[in-house]
PDB file of C-alpha atoms in Angstrom:
ATOM      1  CA  MET A   1      10.543  19.896-102.017  1.00  0.00           C
ATOM      2  CA  THR A   2      14.232  20.444-101.307  1.00  0.00           C
ATOM      3  CA  GLN A   3      15.781  17.608 -99.342  1.00  0.00           C
ATOM      4  CA  HIS A   4      19.054  17.135 -97.489  1.00  0.00           C
ATOM      5  CA  ILE A   5      20.466  15.389-100.542  1.00  0.00           C
ATOM      6  CA  ASP A   6      20.009  18.481-102.721  1.00  0.00           C
ATOM      7  CA  LEU A   7      22.468  21.295-103.311  1.00  0.00           C
ATOM      8  CA  VAL A   8      21.157  24.833-103.661  1.00  0.00           C
ATOM      9  CA  LEU A   9      22.675  28.007-105.081  1.00  0.00           C
ATOM     10  CA  GLU A  10      20.739  31.254-104.674  1.00  0.00           C
ATOM     11  CA  ARG A  11      21.826  34.639-105.927  1.00  0.00           C
ATOM     12  CA  THR A  12      20.258  37.972-106.673  1.00  0.00           C
ATOM     13  CA  LEU A  13      21.653  38.943-110.051  1.00  0.00           C
ATOM     14  CA  ASP A  14      21.947  42.569-111.097  1.00  0.00           C
ATOM     15  CA  ALA A  15      20.305  42.032-114.485  1.00  0.00           C
ATOM     16  CA  PRO A  16      16.659  41.881-115.607  1.00  0.00           C
ATOM     17  CA  VAL A  17      14.932  38.531-115.637  1.00  0.00           C
ATOM     18  CA  ASP A  18      14.285  38.488-119.408  1.00  0.00           C
ATOM     19  CA  LEU A  19      17.991  38.948-120.142  1.00  0.00           C
ATOM     20  CA  VAL A  20      19.042  36.344-117.570  1.00  0.00           C
ATOM     21  CA  TRP A  21      16.561  33.932-119.151  1.00  0.00           C
ATOM     22  CA  ALA A  22      17.908  34.720-122.628  1.00  0.00           C
ATOM     23  CA  ALA A  23      21.494  34.281-121.408  1.00  0.00           C
ATOM     24  CA  TYR A  24      20.613  30.876-119.955  1.00  0.00           C
ATOM     25  CA  THR A  25      18.494  29.474-122.774  1.00  0.00           C
ATOM     26  CA  ASP A  26      20.144  30.641-125.994  1.00  0.00           C
ATOM     27  CA  PRO A  27      22.893  28.086-126.718  1.00  0.00           C
ATOM     28  CA  GLU A  28      25.218  30.752-128.150  1.00  0.00           C
ATOM     29  CA  HIS A  29      24.741  32.878-125.032  1.00  0.00           C
ATOM     30  CA  LEU A  30      25.119  29.947-122.658  1.00  0.00           C
ATOM     31  CA  LYS A  31      28.535  29.141-124.122  1.00  0.00           C
ATOM     32  CA  GLN A  32      29.766  32.532-122.912  1.00  0.00           C
ATOM     33  CA  TRP A  33      29.299  31.958-119.187  1.00  0.00           C
ATOM     34  CA  PHE A  34      28.312  28.360-118.316  1.00  0.00           C
ATOM     35  CA  ALA A  35      31.852  27.117-117.580  1.00  0.00           C
ATOM     36  CA  PRO A  36      33.940  28.637-114.778  1.00  0.00           C
ATOM     37  CA  LYS A  37      36.841  30.350-116.545  1.00  0.00           C
ATOM     38  CA  PRO A  38      39.417  29.321-117.725  1.00  0.00           C
ATOM     39  CA  TYR A  39      37.187  26.363-118.665  1.00  0.00           C
ATOM     40  CA  GLN A  40      35.185  27.008-121.799  1.00  0.00           C
ATOM     41  CA  ILE A  41      32.049  25.676-123.425  1.00  0.00           C
ATOM     42  CA  THR A  42      32.980  24.967-127.028  1.00  0.00           C
ATOM     43  CA  GLU A  43      29.713  23.328-128.066  1.00  0.00           C
ATOM     44  CA  CYS A  44      26.172  23.676-126.809  1.00  0.00           C
ATOM     45  CA  GLU A  45      22.885  22.217-127.978  1.00  0.00           C
ATOM     46  CA  LEU A  46      19.773  23.217-126.088  1.00  0.00           C
ATOM     47  CA  ASP A  47      16.375  22.326-127.513  1.00  0.00           C
ATOM     48  CA  LEU A  48      14.031  24.198-125.223  1.00  0.00           C
ATOM     49  CA  ARG A  49      11.146  21.732-124.899  1.00  0.00           C
ATOM     50  CA  PRO A  50      10.403  18.683-122.747  1.00  0.00           C
ATOM     51  CA  GLY A  51      12.362  15.766-124.191  1.00  0.00           C
ATOM     52  CA  GLY A  52      14.780  18.116-125.984  1.00  0.00           C
ATOM     53  CA  ILE A  53      18.545  17.745-125.904  1.00  0.00           C
ATOM     54  CA  PHE A  54      20.814  19.641-123.531  1.00  0.00           C
ATOM     55  CA  ARG A  55      24.412  18.947-124.419  1.00  0.00           C
ATOM     56  CA  ILE A  56      27.569  20.881-123.705  1.00  0.00           C
ATOM     57  CA  ARG A  57      31.201  20.243-124.433  1.00  0.00           C
ATOM     58  CA  MET A  58      33.527  21.720-121.841  1.00  0.00           C
ATOM     59  CA  VAL A  59      37.258  22.021-122.375  1.00  0.00           C
ATOM     60  CA  GLY A  60      39.898  23.345-120.022  1.00  0.00           C
ATOM     61  CA  PRO A  61      43.521  23.407-118.915  1.00  0.00           C
ATOM     62  CA  ASP A  62      45.677  20.294-119.200  1.00  0.00           C
ATOM     63  CA  GLY A  63      43.611  18.742-121.944  1.00  0.00           C
ATOM     64  CA  PHE A  64      40.379  18.564-119.952  1.00  0.00           C
ATOM     65  CA  ASP A  65      37.619  17.784-122.434  1.00  0.00           C
ATOM     66  CA  THR A  66      34.163  16.343-121.817  1.00  0.00           C
ATOM     67  CA  GLY A  67      34.008  15.335-125.486  1.00  0.00           C
ATOM     68  CA  HIS A  68      30.964  14.963-127.650  1.00  0.00           C
ATOM     69  CA  GLY A  69      28.914  12.576-125.529  1.00  0.00           C
ATOM     70  CA  GLY A  70      26.930  12.959-122.360  1.00  0.00           C
ATOM     71  CA  ALA A  71      23.795  14.647-123.642  1.00  0.00           C
ATOM     72  CA  GLY A  72      21.117  15.448-121.073  1.00  0.00           C
ATOM     73  CA  CYS A  73      17.397  16.039-121.443  1.00  0.00           C
ATOM     74  CA  VAL A  74      15.158  19.063-120.913  1.00  0.00           C
ATOM     75  CA  LEU A  75      12.191  18.188-118.668  1.00  0.00           C
ATOM     76  CA  GLU A  76      10.285  21.416-117.953  1.00  0.00           C
ATOM     77  CA  VAL A  77      10.235  24.808-119.592  1.00  0.00           C
ATOM     78  CA  GLU A  78       8.279  27.728-118.155  1.00  0.00           C
ATOM     79  CA  GLN A  79       9.190  30.621-120.399  1.00  0.00           C
ATOM     80  CA  GLY A  80      11.159  33.228-118.432  1.00  0.00           C
ATOM     81  CA  LYS A  81      10.630  31.399-115.143  1.00  0.00           C
ATOM     82  CA  LYS A  82      11.860  27.851-114.908  1.00  0.00           C
ATOM     83  CA  LEU A  83      14.069  25.332-116.653  1.00  0.00           C
ATOM     84  CA  THR A  84      14.457  21.753-115.460  1.00  0.00           C
ATOM     85  CA  TRP A  85      16.888  19.340-117.057  1.00  0.00           C
ATOM     86  CA  THR A  86      18.541  16.059-116.107  1.00  0.00           C
ATOM     87  CA  SER A  87      21.663  14.073-116.906  1.00  0.00           C
ATOM     88  CA  ALA A  88      19.835  10.826-116.036  1.00  0.00           C
ATOM     89  CA  LEU A  89      18.106  10.928-119.424  1.00  0.00           C
ATOM     90  CA  GLY A  90      19.228  11.919-122.894  1.00  0.00           C
ATOM     91  CA  PRO A  91      17.182  13.467-125.693  1.00  0.00           C
ATOM     92  CA  GLY A  92      13.809  11.817-126.257  1.00  0.00           C
ATOM     93  CA  TYR A  93      13.889  10.682-122.598  1.00  0.00           C
ATOM     94  CA  ARG A  94      16.245   7.767-123.326  1.00  0.00           C
ATOM     95  CA  PRO A  95      18.123   6.669-120.181  1.00  0.00           C
ATOM     96  CA  ALA A  96      21.624   8.128-120.351  1.00  0.00           C
ATOM     97  CA  GLU A  97      24.980   6.447-119.963  1.00  0.00           C
ATOM     98  CA  MET A  98      26.740   7.680-116.867  1.00  0.00           C
ATOM     99  CA  GLY A  99      30.360   8.497-117.683  1.00  0.00           C
ATOM    100  CA  GLU A 100      33.397   9.482-115.674  1.00  0.00           C
ATOM    101  CA  GLY A 101      34.043  12.519-113.476  1.00  0.00           C
ATOM    102  CA  CYS A 102      31.381  15.200-113.864  1.00  0.00           C
ATOM    103  CA  GLU A 103      29.040  12.708-115.443  1.00  0.00           C
ATOM    104  CA  SER A 104      29.568   9.853-113.031  1.00  0.00           C
ATOM    105  CA  PHE A 105      26.276  10.397-111.203  1.00  0.00           C
ATOM    106  CA  PRO A 106      22.829  11.357-112.449  1.00  0.00           C
ATOM    107  CA  MET A 107      21.578  14.801-111.492  1.00  0.00           C
ATOM    108  CA  THR A 108      18.497  16.897-112.112  1.00  0.00           C
ATOM    109  CA  ALA A 109      18.820  20.687-112.117  1.00  0.00           C
ATOM    110  CA  ILE A 110      15.824  22.906-111.399  1.00  0.00           C
ATOM    111  CA  VAL A 111      16.662  26.493-112.246  1.00  0.00           C
ATOM    112  CA  THR A 112      14.209  29.289-111.464  1.00  0.00           C
ATOM    113  CA  PHE A 113      14.236  32.978-112.355  1.00  0.00           C
ATOM    114  CA  GLU A 114      12.110  35.638-110.670  1.00  0.00           C
ATOM    115  CA  ASP A 115      11.876  39.387-110.971  1.00  0.00           C
ATOM    116  CA  ALA A 116      13.518  40.805-107.823  1.00  0.00           C
ATOM    117  CA  GLY A 117      12.689  44.442-108.617  1.00  0.00           C
ATOM    118  CA  ASN A 118      14.983  47.263-109.773  1.00  0.00           C
ATOM    119  CA  GLY A 119      16.081  45.275-112.790  1.00  0.00           C
ATOM    120  CA  ARG A 120      17.382  42.413-110.684  1.00  0.00           C
ATOM    121  CA  THR A 121      16.686  38.686-110.816  1.00  0.00           C
ATOM    122  CA  ALA A 122      16.286  36.147-108.037  1.00  0.00           C
ATOM    123  CA  TYR A 123      18.205  33.182-109.458  1.00  0.00           C
ATOM    124  CA  ARG A 124      17.956  29.759-107.846  1.00  0.00           C
ATOM    125  CA  ALA A 125      19.552  26.544-108.988  1.00  0.00           C
ATOM    126  CA  VAL A 126      18.827  23.283-107.185  1.00  0.00           C
ATOM    127  CA  ALA A 127      20.707  20.082-107.965  1.00  0.00           C
ATOM    128  CA  LEU A 128      18.730  16.946-107.075  1.00  0.00           C
ATOM    129  CA  HIS A 129      20.655  13.760-106.374  1.00  0.00           C
ATOM    130  CA  LYS A 130      19.560  10.201-105.748  1.00  0.00           C
ATOM    131  CA  ASP A 131      21.376   9.863-102.428  1.00  0.00           C
ATOM    132  CA  ALA A 132      23.724  11.475 -99.912  1.00  0.00           C
ATOM    133  CA  LYS A 133      26.791   9.912-101.536  1.00  0.00           C
ATOM    134  CA  ASP A 134      26.147  11.620-104.865  1.00  0.00           C
ATOM    135  CA  LYS A 135      25.438  14.896-103.118  1.00  0.00           C
ATOM    136  CA  GLU A 136      28.792  14.667-101.301  1.00  0.00           C
ATOM    137  CA  THR A 137      30.602  13.767-104.522  1.00  0.00           C
ATOM    138  CA  HIS A 138      29.057  16.799-106.194  1.00  0.00           C
ATOM    139  CA  GLU A 139      29.903  19.012-103.219  1.00  0.00           C
ATOM    140  CA  LYS A 140      33.527  17.854-103.216  1.00  0.00           C
ATOM    141  CA  MET A 141      33.755  18.460-106.969  1.00  0.00           C
ATOM    142  CA  GLY A 142      33.168  22.098-106.008  1.00  0.00           C
ATOM    143  CA  PHE A 143      29.457  22.665-106.496  1.00  0.00           C
ATOM    144  CA  HIS A 144      29.299  25.889-104.481  1.00  0.00           C
ATOM    145  CA  ASP A 145      32.410  27.465-105.992  1.00  0.00           C
ATOM    146  CA  GLY A 146      31.583  26.282-109.497  1.00  0.00           C
ATOM    147  CA  TRP A 147      27.897  27.147-109.639  1.00  0.00           C
ATOM    148  CA  GLY A 148      28.616  30.368-107.678  1.00  0.00           C
ATOM    149  CA  THR A 149      31.323  31.437-110.127  1.00  0.00           C
ATOM    150  CA  VAL A 150      29.158  30.808-113.158  1.00  0.00           C
ATOM    151  CA  ALA A 151      26.221  32.634-111.528  1.00  0.00           C
ATOM    152  CA  GLY A 152      28.527  35.682-111.430  1.00  0.00           C
ATOM    153  CA  GLN A 153      29.504  35.100-115.052  1.00  0.00           C
ATOM    154  CA  LEU A 154      25.814  34.758-115.952  1.00  0.00           C
ATOM    155  CA  GLU A 155      25.126  38.111-114.273  1.00  0.00           C
ATOM    156  CA  GLU A 156      27.936  39.852-116.158  1.00  0.00           C
ATOM    157  CA  PHE A 157      26.912  38.318-119.472  1.00  0.00           C
ATOM    158  CA  ALA A 158      23.213  39.152-119.002  1.00  0.00           C
ATOM    159  CA  LYS A 159      24.203  42.753-118.185  1.00  0.00           C
ATOM    160  CA  SER A 160      26.197  42.945-121.393  1.00  0.00           C
ATOM    161  CA  LEU A 161      23.081  41.929-123.327  1.00  0.00           C
ATOM    162  CA  LYS A 162      21.367  44.971-121.832  1.00  0.00           C
ATOM    163  CA  VAL A 163      24.049  47.283-123.134  1.00  0.00           C
ATOM    164  CA  SER A 164      23.997  45.758-126.588  1.00  0.00           C
ATOM    165  CA  ALA A 165      20.180  45.610-126.767  1.00  0.00           C
TER     166      ALA A 165
ATOM    167  CA  MET B   1      12.919   7.441-133.229  1.00  0.00           C
ATOM    168  CA  THR B   2      13.019   3.742-132.381  1.00  0.00           C
ATOM    169  CA  GLN B   3      16.538   2.357-132.259  1.00  0.00           C
ATOM    170  CA  HIS B   4      18.014  -1.126-132.178  1.00  0.00           C
ATOM    171  CA  ILE B   5      18.337  -0.840-128.397  1.00  0.00           C
ATOM    172  CA  ASP B   6      14.579  -0.419-127.952  1.00  0.00           C
ATOM    173  CA  LEU B   7      11.984  -3.132-127.427  1.00  0.00           C
ATOM    174  CA  VAL B   8       8.577  -2.723-129.014  1.00  0.00           C
ATOM    175  CA  LEU B   9       5.219  -4.373-128.352  1.00  0.00           C
ATOM    176  CA  GLU B  10       2.362  -3.610-130.727  1.00  0.00           C
ATOM    177  CA  ARG B  11      -1.159  -4.994-130.460  1.00  0.00           C
ATOM    178  CA  THR B  12      -4.577  -4.154-131.757  1.00  0.00           C
ATOM    179  CA  LEU B  13      -6.830  -4.404-128.735  1.00  0.00           C
ATOM    180  CA  ASP B  14     -10.497  -5.204-129.084  1.00  0.00           C
ATOM    181  CA  ALA B  15     -11.647  -2.353-126.826  1.00  0.00           C
ATOM    182  CA  PRO B  16     -12.272   1.354-127.447  1.00  0.00           C
ATOM    183  CA  VAL B  17      -9.410   3.775-126.949  1.00  0.00           C
ATOM    184  CA  ASP B  18     -11.080   5.740-124.136  1.00  0.00           C
ATOM    185  CA  LEU B  19     -11.542   2.578-122.079  1.00  0.00           C
ATOM    186  CA  VAL B  20      -8.011   1.357-122.772  1.00  0.00           C
ATOM    187  CA  TRP B  21      -6.721   4.771-121.682  1.00  0.00           C
ATOM    188  CA  ALA B  22      -8.860   4.633-118.515  1.00  0.00           C
ATOM    189  CA  ALA B  23      -7.664   1.089-117.792  1.00  0.00           C
ATOM    190  CA  TYR B  24      -4.045   2.223-118.107  1.00  0.00           C
ATOM    191  CA  THR B  25      -4.182   5.503-116.223  1.00  0.00           C
ATOM    192  CA  ASP B  26      -6.531   4.909-113.279  1.00  0.00           C
ATOM    193  CA  PRO B  27      -4.357   3.350-110.546  1.00  0.00           C
ATOM    194  CA  GLU B  28      -7.203   1.134-109.318  1.00  0.00           C
ATOM    195  CA  HIS B  29      -7.776  -0.115-112.866  1.00  0.00           C
ATOM    196  CA  LEU B  30      -4.077  -0.600-113.571  1.00  0.00           C
ATOM    197  CA  LYS B  31      -3.743  -2.912-110.562  1.00  0.00           C
ATOM    198  CA  GLN B  32      -6.168  -5.325-112.264  1.00  0.00           C
ATOM    199  CA  TRP B  33      -4.037  -6.121-115.311  1.00  0.00           C
ATOM    200  CA  PHE B  34      -0.507  -4.648-115.148  1.00  0.00           C
ATOM    201  CA  ALA B  35       1.181  -7.772-113.725  1.00  0.00           C
ATOM    202  CA  PRO B  36       1.214 -11.051-115.674  1.00  0.00           C
ATOM    203  CA  LYS B  37      -0.883 -13.447-113.573  1.00  0.00           C
ATOM    204  CA  PRO B  38      -0.269 -15.032-111.095  1.00  0.00           C
ATOM    205  CA  TYR B  39       1.786 -11.954-110.235  1.00  0.00           C
ATOM    206  CA  GLN B  40      -0.326  -9.172-108.767  1.00  0.00           C
ATOM    207  CA  ILE B  41      -0.081  -5.435-108.322  1.00  0.00           C
ATOM    208  CA  THR B  42      -0.972  -4.768-104.692  1.00  0.00           C
ATOM    209  CA  GLU B  43      -0.188  -1.045-104.683  1.00  0.00           C
ATOM    210  CA  CYS B  44      -0.203   1.585-107.396  1.00  0.00           C
ATOM    211  CA  GLU B  45       0.341   5.316-107.354  1.00  0.00           C
ATOM    212  CA  LEU B  46       0.055   7.161-110.648  1.00  0.00           C
ATOM    213  CA  ASP B  47      -0.018  10.938-110.646  1.00  0.00           C
ATOM    214  CA  LEU B  48      -0.863  11.728-114.229  1.00  0.00           C
ATOM    215  CA  ARG B  49       1.260  14.824-114.872  1.00  0.00           C
ATOM    216  CA  PRO B  50       4.885  15.465-115.844  1.00  0.00           C
ATOM    217  CA  GLY B  51       6.998  14.993-112.725  1.00  0.00           C
ATOM    218  CA  GLY B  52       4.296  12.884-111.046  1.00  0.00           C
ATOM    219  CA  ILE B  53       4.932   9.568-109.315  1.00  0.00           C
ATOM    220  CA  PHE B  54       4.458   6.178-110.964  1.00  0.00           C
ATOM    221  CA  ARG B  55       4.958   3.481-108.407  1.00  0.00           C
ATOM    222  CA  ILE B  56       3.760  -0.100-108.308  1.00  0.00           C
ATOM    223  CA  ARG B  57       4.287  -2.933-105.880  1.00  0.00           C
ATOM    224  CA  MET B  58       4.264  -6.326-107.528  1.00  0.00           C
ATOM    225  CA  VAL B  59       4.039  -9.549-105.566  1.00  0.00           C
ATOM    226  CA  GLY B  60       4.076 -13.116-106.803  1.00  0.00           C
ATOM    227  CA  PRO B  61       4.800 -16.759-106.143  1.00  0.00           C
ATOM    228  CA  ASP B  62       7.609 -17.823-103.822  1.00  0.00           C
ATOM    229  CA  GLY B  63       7.638 -14.564-101.914  1.00  0.00           C
ATOM    230  CA  PHE B  64       8.430 -12.367-104.898  1.00  0.00           C
ATOM    231  CA  ASP B  65       7.834  -8.768-103.799  1.00  0.00           C
ATOM    232  CA  THR B  66       9.140  -5.542-105.281  1.00  0.00           C
ATOM    233  CA  GLY B  67       8.420  -3.813-101.984  1.00  0.00           C
ATOM    234  CA  HIS B  68       7.583  -0.189-101.403  1.00  0.00           C
ATOM    235  CA  GLY B  69      10.493   1.478-103.174  1.00  0.00           C
ATOM    236  CA  GLY B  70      11.371   1.994-106.788  1.00  0.00           C
ATOM    237  CA  ALA B  71       9.089   4.843-107.736  1.00  0.00           C
ATOM    238  CA  GLY B  72       9.303   6.091-111.317  1.00  0.00           C
ATOM    239  CA  CYS B  73       8.338   9.394-112.862  1.00  0.00           C
ATOM    240  CA  VAL B  74       5.712  10.444-115.392  1.00  0.00           C
ATOM    241  CA  LEU B  75       7.251  12.490-118.212  1.00  0.00           C
ATOM    242  CA  GLU B  76       4.559  13.127-120.827  1.00  0.00           C
ATOM    243  CA  VAL B  77       0.777  12.895-120.756  1.00  0.00           C
ATOM    244  CA  GLU B  78      -1.342  13.372-123.850  1.00  0.00           C
ATOM    245  CA  GLN B  79      -4.866  12.655-122.682  1.00  0.00           C
ATOM    246  CA  GLY B  80      -6.164   9.503-124.381  1.00  0.00           C
ATOM    247  CA  LYS B  81      -3.124   9.252-126.634  1.00  0.00           C
ATOM    248  CA  LYS B  82       0.247   8.961-124.992  1.00  0.00           C
ATOM    249  CA  LEU B  83       1.891   8.256-121.664  1.00  0.00           C
ATOM    250  CA  THR B  84       5.643   8.387-121.156  1.00  0.00           C
ATOM    251  CA  TRP B  85       7.281   7.402-117.890  1.00  0.00           C
ATOM    252  CA  THR B  86      10.758   6.424-116.731  1.00  0.00           C
ATOM    253  CA  SER B  87      12.406   4.407-113.977  1.00  0.00           C
ATOM    254  CA  ALA B  88      15.553   6.553-114.301  1.00  0.00           C
ATOM    255  CA  LEU B  89      13.862   9.323-112.335  1.00  0.00           C
ATOM    256  CA  GLY B  90      11.523   9.326-109.361  1.00  0.00           C
ATOM    257  CA  PRO B  91       8.756  11.792-108.525  1.00  0.00           C
ATOM    258  CA  GLY B  92       9.734  15.439-108.929  1.00  0.00           C
ATOM    259  CA  TYR B  93      12.353  14.322-111.473  1.00  0.00           C
ATOM    260  CA  ARG B  94      14.832  13.215-108.785  1.00  0.00           C
ATOM    261  CA  PRO B  95      17.336  10.659-110.139  1.00  0.00           C
ATOM    262  CA  ALA B  96      16.210   7.221-108.990  1.00  0.00           C
ATOM    263  CA  GLU B  97      18.124   4.491-107.207  1.00  0.00           C
ATOM    264  CA  MET B  98      18.513   1.482-109.430  1.00  0.00           C
ATOM    265  CA  GLY B  99      17.700  -1.661-107.468  1.00  0.00           C
ATOM    266  CA  GLU B 100      17.942  -5.366-108.134  1.00  0.00           C
ATOM    267  CA  GLY B 101      16.241  -7.543-110.765  1.00  0.00           C
ATOM    268  CA  CYS B 102      13.485  -5.711-112.598  1.00  0.00           C
ATOM    269  CA  GLU B 103      14.814  -2.408-111.431  1.00  0.00           C
ATOM    270  CA  SER B 104      18.479  -3.008-112.118  1.00  0.00           C
ATOM    271  CA  PHE B 105      18.546  -0.888-115.264  1.00  0.00           C
ATOM    272  CA  PRO B 106      16.892   2.421-116.123  1.00  0.00           C
ATOM    273  CA  MET B 107      14.128   2.317-118.726  1.00  0.00           C
ATOM    274  CA  THR B 108      11.762   4.764-120.339  1.00  0.00           C
ATOM    275  CA  ALA B 109       8.393   3.517-121.588  1.00  0.00           C
ATOM    276  CA  ILE B 110       6.497   5.376-124.312  1.00  0.00           C
ATOM    277  CA  VAL B 111       2.975   4.021-124.567  1.00  0.00           C
ATOM    278  CA  THR B 112       0.624   5.227-127.292  1.00  0.00           C
ATOM    279  CA  PHE B 113      -3.048   4.604-127.929  1.00  0.00           C
ATOM    280  CA  GLU B 114      -4.836   5.207-131.206  1.00  0.00           C
ATOM    281  CA  ASP B 115      -8.354   4.557-132.444  1.00  0.00           C
ATOM    282  CA  ALA B 116      -8.124   1.600-134.817  1.00  0.00           C
ATOM    283  CA  GLY B 117     -11.794   1.703-135.870  1.00  0.00           C
ATOM    284  CA  ASN B 118     -14.649  -0.648-134.945  1.00  0.00           C
ATOM    285  CA  GLY B 119     -14.117   0.001-131.252  1.00  0.00           C
ATOM    286  CA  ARG B 120     -10.537  -1.232-131.375  1.00  0.00           C
ATOM    287  CA  THR B 121      -7.297   0.390-130.194  1.00  0.00           C
ATOM    288  CA  ALA B 122      -3.843   0.362-131.717  1.00  0.00           C
ATOM    289  CA  TYR B 123      -1.667  -0.073-128.633  1.00  0.00           C
ATOM    290  CA  ARG B 124       2.071   0.425-128.811  1.00  0.00           C
ATOM    291  CA  ALA B 125       4.586   0.235-125.990  1.00  0.00           C
ATOM    292  CA  VAL B 126       8.239   1.058-126.583  1.00  0.00           C
ATOM    293  CA  ALA B 127      10.904   0.461-123.944  1.00  0.00           C
ATOM    294  CA  LEU B 128      13.943   2.711-124.382  1.00  0.00           C
ATOM    295  CA  HIS B 129      17.253   1.527-122.938  1.00  0.00           C
ATOM    296  CA  LYS B 130      20.621   3.185-122.630  1.00  0.00           C
ATOM    297  CA  ASP B 131      22.531   0.444-124.430  1.00  0.00           C
ATOM    298  CA  ALA B 132      22.361  -3.009-126.055  1.00  0.00           C
ATOM    299  CA  LYS B 133      23.280  -4.757-122.810  1.00  0.00           C
ATOM    300  CA  ASP B 134      20.239  -3.397-120.981  1.00  0.00           C
ATOM    301  CA  LYS B 135      18.038  -4.235-123.934  1.00  0.00           C
ATOM    302  CA  GLU B 136      19.272  -7.841-123.852  1.00  0.00           C
ATOM    303  CA  THR B 137      18.788  -8.059-120.092  1.00  0.00           C
ATOM    304  CA  HIS B 138      15.232  -6.831-120.518  1.00  0.00           C
ATOM    305  CA  GLU B 139      14.607  -9.231-123.393  1.00  0.00           C
ATOM    306  CA  LYS B 140      15.929 -12.194-121.362  1.00  0.00           C
ATOM    307  CA  MET B 141      13.749 -11.172-118.424  1.00  0.00           C
ATOM    308  CA  GLY B 142      10.875 -11.920-120.793  1.00  0.00           C
ATOM    309  CA  PHE B 143       9.873  -8.554-122.240  1.00  0.00           C
ATOM    310  CA  HIS B 144       7.860  -9.970-125.155  1.00  0.00           C
ATOM    311  CA  ASP B 145       6.024 -12.609-123.120  1.00  0.00           C
ATOM    312  CA  GLY B 146       5.480 -10.298-120.178  1.00  0.00           C
ATOM    313  CA  TRP B 147       4.366  -7.165-121.997  1.00  0.00           C
ATOM    314  CA  GLY B 148       2.407  -9.323-124.455  1.00  0.00           C
ATOM    315  CA  THR B 149       0.570 -11.122-121.663  1.00  0.00           C
ATOM    316  CA  VAL B 150      -0.353  -7.919-119.895  1.00  0.00           C
ATOM    317  CA  ALA B 151      -1.505  -6.356-123.195  1.00  0.00           C
ATOM    318  CA  GLY B 152      -4.012  -9.236-123.367  1.00  0.00           C
ATOM    319  CA  GLN B 153      -5.016  -8.629-119.759  1.00  0.00           C
ATOM    320  CA  LEU B 154      -5.382  -4.907-120.535  1.00  0.00           C
ATOM    321  CA  GLU B 155      -7.680  -5.759-123.441  1.00  0.00           C
ATOM    322  CA  GLU B 156      -9.869  -8.026-121.280  1.00  0.00           C
ATOM    323  CA  PHE B 157     -10.024  -5.503-118.481  1.00  0.00           C
ATOM    324  CA  ALA B 158     -10.831  -2.571-120.791  1.00  0.00           C
ATOM    325  CA  LYS B 159     -13.624  -4.678-122.353  1.00  0.00           C
ATOM    326  CA  SER B 160     -15.063  -5.343-118.900  1.00  0.00           C
ATOM    327  CA  LEU B 161     -15.225  -1.569-118.327  1.00  0.00           C
ATOM    328  CA  LYS B 162     -17.419  -1.353-121.430  1.00  0.00           C
ATOM    329  CA  VAL B 163     -19.877  -3.855-120.035  1.00  0.00           C
ATOM    330  CA  SER B 164     -20.027  -2.153-116.676  1.00  0.00           C
ATOM    331  CA  ALA B 165     -20.241   1.379-118.140  1.00  0.00           C
TER     332      ALA B 165
END
């Protein structure tokens, strides 16, 4: 299904799939790792059902702040296995306003989680775009570095859940 | 859930809910009534599952032709009760290109069907827009006339299914 206008990040994470899933889908957990440091997620709403809201507020150095707007929409939830969400729609499937910067193009993310044995997780995140231009914009914004960095942060955070569990 | 930026068409159709549902969701049936005559639907693909394609080709007087592109995406299917689809996404949830005219703004349609007794169906179609401007554009394009006309055509076609059943 992947096309040349998609971007793909694949990692084997050294944490069990149930903890990686929990780290991704609990809004309080997600805040801990979803932004590449020193950026931070200060607000997160994630209603884990088709049509549910997925909204984050990211703040960073030099006054960077995505603000309160820009809510996306959850499309598919397969417990422990798959989460699909899009910025093209908001909660309740309403078409979303496209903003500036990070939100200037619509994107759908398909994130899958699979047991990779020995307490590890095969993590795969695919970003679907409407055309090559949006893919390039996303690539130049630092898709590989950004999504790679936060995959590492996700791994570390999911591991810490293991210790505290 | 309806907001001031939505457009709503409600009709009680003189045909049973199972036939109205069949008329709406079978691509060959849909072609018979979905375009306000003398416009015609010459092609229809409708894959009735979340993430499935919803694509029509409409042709009309003076060379009007929506062509092959512009596929939308099915979001929700409740057998016999509810169909939600959007033009903001294409099949597989990929963000869609917004084209010209009818396809110049993203829209989500939530269509519900309910038994209204005596073999009649309460039919409700809500068009969700991202803002007031898109709502107005849609209204000026003739939402009420257009969706009203095809609701009548849907009723007639669903009735004809009864006779032939």
